[in-house]
mmCIF file of N, CA and C in Angstrom:
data_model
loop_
_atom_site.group_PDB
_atom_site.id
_atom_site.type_symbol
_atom_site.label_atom_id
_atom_site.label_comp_id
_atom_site.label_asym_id
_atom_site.label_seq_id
_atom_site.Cartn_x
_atom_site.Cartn_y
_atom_site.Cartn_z
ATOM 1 N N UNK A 1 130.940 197.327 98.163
ATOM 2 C CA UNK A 1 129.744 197.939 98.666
ATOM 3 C C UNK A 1 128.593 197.757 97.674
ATOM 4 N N UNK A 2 128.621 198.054 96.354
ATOM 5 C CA UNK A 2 127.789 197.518 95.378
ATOM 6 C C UNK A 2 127.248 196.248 95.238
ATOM 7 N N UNK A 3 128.435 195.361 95.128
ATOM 8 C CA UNK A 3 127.847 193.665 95.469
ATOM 9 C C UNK A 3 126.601 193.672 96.690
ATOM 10 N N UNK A 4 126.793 194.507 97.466
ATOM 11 C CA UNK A 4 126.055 194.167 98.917
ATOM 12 C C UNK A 4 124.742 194.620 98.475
ATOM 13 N N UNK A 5 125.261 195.601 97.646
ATOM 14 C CA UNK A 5 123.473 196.594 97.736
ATOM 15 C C UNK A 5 123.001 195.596 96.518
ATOM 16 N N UNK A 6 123.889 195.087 95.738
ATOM 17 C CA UNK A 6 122.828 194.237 94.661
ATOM 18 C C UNK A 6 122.228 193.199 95.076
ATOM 19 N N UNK A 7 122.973 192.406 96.178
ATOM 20 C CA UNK A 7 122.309 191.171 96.628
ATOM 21 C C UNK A 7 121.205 191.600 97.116
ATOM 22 N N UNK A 8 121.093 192.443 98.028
ATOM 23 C CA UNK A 8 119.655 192.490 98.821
ATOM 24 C C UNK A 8 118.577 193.510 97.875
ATOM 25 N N UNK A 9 119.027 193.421 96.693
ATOM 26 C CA UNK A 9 117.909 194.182 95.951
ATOM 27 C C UNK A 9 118.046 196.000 95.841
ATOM 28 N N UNK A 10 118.359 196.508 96.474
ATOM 29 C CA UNK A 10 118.666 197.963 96.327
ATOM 30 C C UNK A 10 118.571 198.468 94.618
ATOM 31 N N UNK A 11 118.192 199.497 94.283
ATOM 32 C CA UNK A 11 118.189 200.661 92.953
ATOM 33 C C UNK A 11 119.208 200.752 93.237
ATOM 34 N N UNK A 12 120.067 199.931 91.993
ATOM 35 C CA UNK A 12 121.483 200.143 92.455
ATOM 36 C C UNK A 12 121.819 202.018 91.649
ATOM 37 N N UNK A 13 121.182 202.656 90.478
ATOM 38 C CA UNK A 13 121.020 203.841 90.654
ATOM 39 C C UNK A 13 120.916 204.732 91.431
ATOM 40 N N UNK A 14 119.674 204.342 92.413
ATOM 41 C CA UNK A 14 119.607 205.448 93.010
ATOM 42 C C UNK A 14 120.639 205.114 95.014
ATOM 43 N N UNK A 15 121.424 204.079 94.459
ATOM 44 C CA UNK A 15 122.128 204.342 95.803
ATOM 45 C C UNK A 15 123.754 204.419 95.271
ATOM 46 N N UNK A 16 123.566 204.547 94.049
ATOM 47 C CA UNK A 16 124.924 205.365 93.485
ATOM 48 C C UNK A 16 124.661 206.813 93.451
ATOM 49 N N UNK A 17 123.781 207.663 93.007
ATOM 50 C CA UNK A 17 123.347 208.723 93.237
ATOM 51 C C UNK A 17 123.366 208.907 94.699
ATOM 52 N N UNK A 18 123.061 208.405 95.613
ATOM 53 C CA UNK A 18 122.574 208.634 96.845
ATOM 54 C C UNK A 18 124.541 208.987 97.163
ATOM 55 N N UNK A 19 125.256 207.816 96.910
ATOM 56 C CA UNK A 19 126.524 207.641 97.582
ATOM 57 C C UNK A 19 127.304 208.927 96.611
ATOM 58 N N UNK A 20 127.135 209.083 95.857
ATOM 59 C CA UNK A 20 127.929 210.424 95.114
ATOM 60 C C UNK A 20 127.234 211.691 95.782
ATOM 61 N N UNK A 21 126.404 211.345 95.940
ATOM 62 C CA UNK A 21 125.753 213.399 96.124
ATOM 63 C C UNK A 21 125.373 213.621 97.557
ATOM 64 N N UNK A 22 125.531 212.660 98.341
ATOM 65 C CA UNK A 22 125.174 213.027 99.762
ATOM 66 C C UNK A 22 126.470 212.355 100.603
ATOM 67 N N UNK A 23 127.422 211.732 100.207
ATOM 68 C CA UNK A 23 128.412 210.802 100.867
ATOM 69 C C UNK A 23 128.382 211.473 102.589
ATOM 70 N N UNK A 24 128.737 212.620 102.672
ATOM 71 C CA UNK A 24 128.689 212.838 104.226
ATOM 72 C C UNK A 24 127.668 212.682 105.071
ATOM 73 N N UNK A 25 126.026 213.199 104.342
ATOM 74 C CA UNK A 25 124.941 212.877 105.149
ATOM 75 C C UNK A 25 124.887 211.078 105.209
ATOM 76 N N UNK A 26 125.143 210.074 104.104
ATOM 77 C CA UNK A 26 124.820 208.888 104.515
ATOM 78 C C UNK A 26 126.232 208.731 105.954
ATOM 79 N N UNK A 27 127.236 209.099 105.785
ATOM 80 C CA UNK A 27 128.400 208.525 106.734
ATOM 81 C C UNK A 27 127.566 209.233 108.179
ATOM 82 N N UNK A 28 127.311 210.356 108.296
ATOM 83 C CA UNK A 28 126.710 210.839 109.641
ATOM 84 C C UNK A 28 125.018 210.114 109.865
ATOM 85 N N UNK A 29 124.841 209.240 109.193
ATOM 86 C CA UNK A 29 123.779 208.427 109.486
ATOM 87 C C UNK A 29 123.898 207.046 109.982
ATOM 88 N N UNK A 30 124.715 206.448 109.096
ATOM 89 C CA UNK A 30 125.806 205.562 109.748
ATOM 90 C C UNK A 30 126.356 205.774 111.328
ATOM 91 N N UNK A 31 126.466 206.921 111.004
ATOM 92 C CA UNK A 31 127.809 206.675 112.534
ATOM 93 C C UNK A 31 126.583 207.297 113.775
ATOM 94 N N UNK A 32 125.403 207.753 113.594
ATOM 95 C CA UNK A 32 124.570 208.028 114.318
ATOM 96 C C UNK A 32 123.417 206.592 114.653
ATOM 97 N N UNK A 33 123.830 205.916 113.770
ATOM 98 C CA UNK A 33 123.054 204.414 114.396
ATOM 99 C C UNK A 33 123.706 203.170 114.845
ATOM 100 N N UNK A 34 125.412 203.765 114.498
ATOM 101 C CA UNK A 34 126.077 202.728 115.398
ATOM 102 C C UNK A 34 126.039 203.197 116.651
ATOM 103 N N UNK A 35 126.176 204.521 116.753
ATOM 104 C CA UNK A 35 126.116 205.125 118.486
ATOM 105 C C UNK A 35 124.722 204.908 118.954
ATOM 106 N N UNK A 36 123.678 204.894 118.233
ATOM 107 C CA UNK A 36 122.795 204.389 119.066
ATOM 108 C C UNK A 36 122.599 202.851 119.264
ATOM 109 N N UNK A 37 123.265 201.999 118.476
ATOM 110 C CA UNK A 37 123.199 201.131 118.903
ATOM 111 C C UNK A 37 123.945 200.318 120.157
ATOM 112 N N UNK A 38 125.065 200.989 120.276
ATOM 113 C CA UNK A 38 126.119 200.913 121.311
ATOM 114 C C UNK A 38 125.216 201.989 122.514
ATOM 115 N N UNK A 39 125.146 202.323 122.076
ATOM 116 C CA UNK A 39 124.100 203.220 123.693
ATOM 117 C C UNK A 39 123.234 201.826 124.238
ATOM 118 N N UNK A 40 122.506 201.638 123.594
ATOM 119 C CA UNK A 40 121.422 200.499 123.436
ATOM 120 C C UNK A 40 122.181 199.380 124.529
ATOM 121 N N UNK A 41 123.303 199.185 123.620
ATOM 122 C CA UNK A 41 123.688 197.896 124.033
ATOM 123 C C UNK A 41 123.291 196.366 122.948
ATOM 124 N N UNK A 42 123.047 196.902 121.926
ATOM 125 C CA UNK A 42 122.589 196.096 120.542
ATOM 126 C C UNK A 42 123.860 195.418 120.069
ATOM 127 N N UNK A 43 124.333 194.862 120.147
ATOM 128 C CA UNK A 43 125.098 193.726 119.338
ATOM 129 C C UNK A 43 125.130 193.145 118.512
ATOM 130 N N UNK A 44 123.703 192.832 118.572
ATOM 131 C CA UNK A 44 123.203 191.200 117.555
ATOM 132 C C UNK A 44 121.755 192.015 117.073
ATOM 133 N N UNK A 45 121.646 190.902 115.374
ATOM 134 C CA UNK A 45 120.398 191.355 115.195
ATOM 135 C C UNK A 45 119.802 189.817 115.156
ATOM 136 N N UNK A 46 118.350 190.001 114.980
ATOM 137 C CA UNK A 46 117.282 190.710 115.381
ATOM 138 C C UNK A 46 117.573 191.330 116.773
ATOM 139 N N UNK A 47 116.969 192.259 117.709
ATOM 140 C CA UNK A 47 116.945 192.840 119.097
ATOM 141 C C UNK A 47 115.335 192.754 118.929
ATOM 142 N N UNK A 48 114.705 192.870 119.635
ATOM 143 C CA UNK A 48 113.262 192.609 119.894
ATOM 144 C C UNK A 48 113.102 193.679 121.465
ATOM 145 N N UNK A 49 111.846 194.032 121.596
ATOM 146 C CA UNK A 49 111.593 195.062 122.885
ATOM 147 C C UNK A 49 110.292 194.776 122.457
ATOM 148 N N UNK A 50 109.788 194.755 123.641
ATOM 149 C CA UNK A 50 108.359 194.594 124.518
ATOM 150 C C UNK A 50 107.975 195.509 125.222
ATOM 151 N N UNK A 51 107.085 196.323 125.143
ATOM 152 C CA UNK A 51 107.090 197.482 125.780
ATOM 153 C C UNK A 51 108.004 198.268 126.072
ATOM 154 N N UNK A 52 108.938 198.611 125.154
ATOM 155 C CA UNK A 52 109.997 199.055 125.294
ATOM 156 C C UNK A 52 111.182 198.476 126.401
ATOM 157 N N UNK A 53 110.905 197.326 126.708
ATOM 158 C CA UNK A 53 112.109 196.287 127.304
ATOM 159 C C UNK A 53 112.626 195.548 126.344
ATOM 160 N N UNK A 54 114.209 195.568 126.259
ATOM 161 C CA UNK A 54 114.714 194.512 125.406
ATOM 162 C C UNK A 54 114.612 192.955 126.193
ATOM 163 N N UNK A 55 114.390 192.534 124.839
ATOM 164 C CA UNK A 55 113.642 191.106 124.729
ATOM 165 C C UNK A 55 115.344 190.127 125.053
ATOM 166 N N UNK A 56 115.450 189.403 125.972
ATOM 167 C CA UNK A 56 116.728 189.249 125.739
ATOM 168 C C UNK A 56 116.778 187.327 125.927
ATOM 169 N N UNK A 57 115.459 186.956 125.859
ATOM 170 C CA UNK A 57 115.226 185.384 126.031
ATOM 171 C C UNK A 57 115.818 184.405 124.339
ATOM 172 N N UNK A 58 114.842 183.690 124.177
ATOM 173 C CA UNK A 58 115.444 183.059 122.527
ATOM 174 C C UNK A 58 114.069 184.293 121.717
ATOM 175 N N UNK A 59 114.393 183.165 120.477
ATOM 176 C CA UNK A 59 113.931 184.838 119.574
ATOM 177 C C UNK A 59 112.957 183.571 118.891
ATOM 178 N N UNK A 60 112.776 182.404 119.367
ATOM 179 C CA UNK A 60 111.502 181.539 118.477
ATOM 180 C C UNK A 60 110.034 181.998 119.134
ATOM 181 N N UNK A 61 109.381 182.021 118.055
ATOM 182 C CA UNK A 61 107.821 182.050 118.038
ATOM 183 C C UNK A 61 107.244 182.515 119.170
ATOM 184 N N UNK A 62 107.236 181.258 120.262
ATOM 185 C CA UNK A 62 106.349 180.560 120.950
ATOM 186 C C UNK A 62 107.261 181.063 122.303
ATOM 187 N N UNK A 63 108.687 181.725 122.273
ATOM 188 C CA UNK A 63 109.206 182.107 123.472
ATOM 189 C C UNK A 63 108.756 184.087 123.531
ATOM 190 N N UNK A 64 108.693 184.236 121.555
ATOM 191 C CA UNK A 64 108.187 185.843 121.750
ATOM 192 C C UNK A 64 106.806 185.730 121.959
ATOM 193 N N UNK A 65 106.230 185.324 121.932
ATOM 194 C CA UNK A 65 104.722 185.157 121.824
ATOM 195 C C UNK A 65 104.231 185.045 123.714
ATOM 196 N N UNK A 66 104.984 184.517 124.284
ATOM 197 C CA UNK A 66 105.095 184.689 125.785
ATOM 198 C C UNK A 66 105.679 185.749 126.515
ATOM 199 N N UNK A 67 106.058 186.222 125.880
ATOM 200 C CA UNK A 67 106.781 187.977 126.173
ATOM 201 C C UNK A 67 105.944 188.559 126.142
ATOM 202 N N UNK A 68 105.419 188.453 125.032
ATOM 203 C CA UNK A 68 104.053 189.342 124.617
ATOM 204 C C UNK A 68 102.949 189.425 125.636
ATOM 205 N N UNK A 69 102.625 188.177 125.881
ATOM 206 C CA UNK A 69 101.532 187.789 126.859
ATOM 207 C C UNK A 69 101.747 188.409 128.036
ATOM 208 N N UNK A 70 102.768 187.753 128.458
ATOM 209 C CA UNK A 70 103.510 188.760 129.974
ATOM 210 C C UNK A 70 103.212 189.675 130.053
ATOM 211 N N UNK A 71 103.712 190.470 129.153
ATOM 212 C CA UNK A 71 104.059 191.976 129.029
ATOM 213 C C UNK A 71 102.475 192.994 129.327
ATOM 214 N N UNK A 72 101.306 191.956 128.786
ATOM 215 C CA UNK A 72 100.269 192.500 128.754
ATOM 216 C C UNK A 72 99.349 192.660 129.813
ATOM 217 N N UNK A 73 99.471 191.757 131.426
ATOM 218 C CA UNK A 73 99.065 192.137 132.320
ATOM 219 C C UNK A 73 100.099 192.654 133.331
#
């Protein structure tokens, strides 16, 4: 779990502190955004939404950028 938080940059302090002194609030945060993501229906990341519609076409540029447009009239 450390390796992970060092690669992407994390205070590796303050998410050892975080993981010693709160361990249950981070696990009920965790398990409250996998259920929303399974509510969702989220699988994969990126997820993208357009007016609050999930975006479910390709995820390049020029295909979100036409979502967008759509979406606006």
């Amino acid at each position: 779990m450390y390796r992970y938080a060092n690669a992407i940059g994390l205070d590796l302090e303050r998410f050892d502190q975080d993981v010693r002194v709160h361990p249950t609030k981070l696990l009920h945060r965790v398990q409250d955004d996998a259920q929303d993501a399974e509510v969702m229906d989220l699988n994969s990341t990126p997820s993208f939404f357009v007016n609050g519609v999930r975006h479910k076409g390709p995820w390049d540029a020029a295909s979100l950028i036409r979502a967008l447009e759509a979406a606006r009239t």
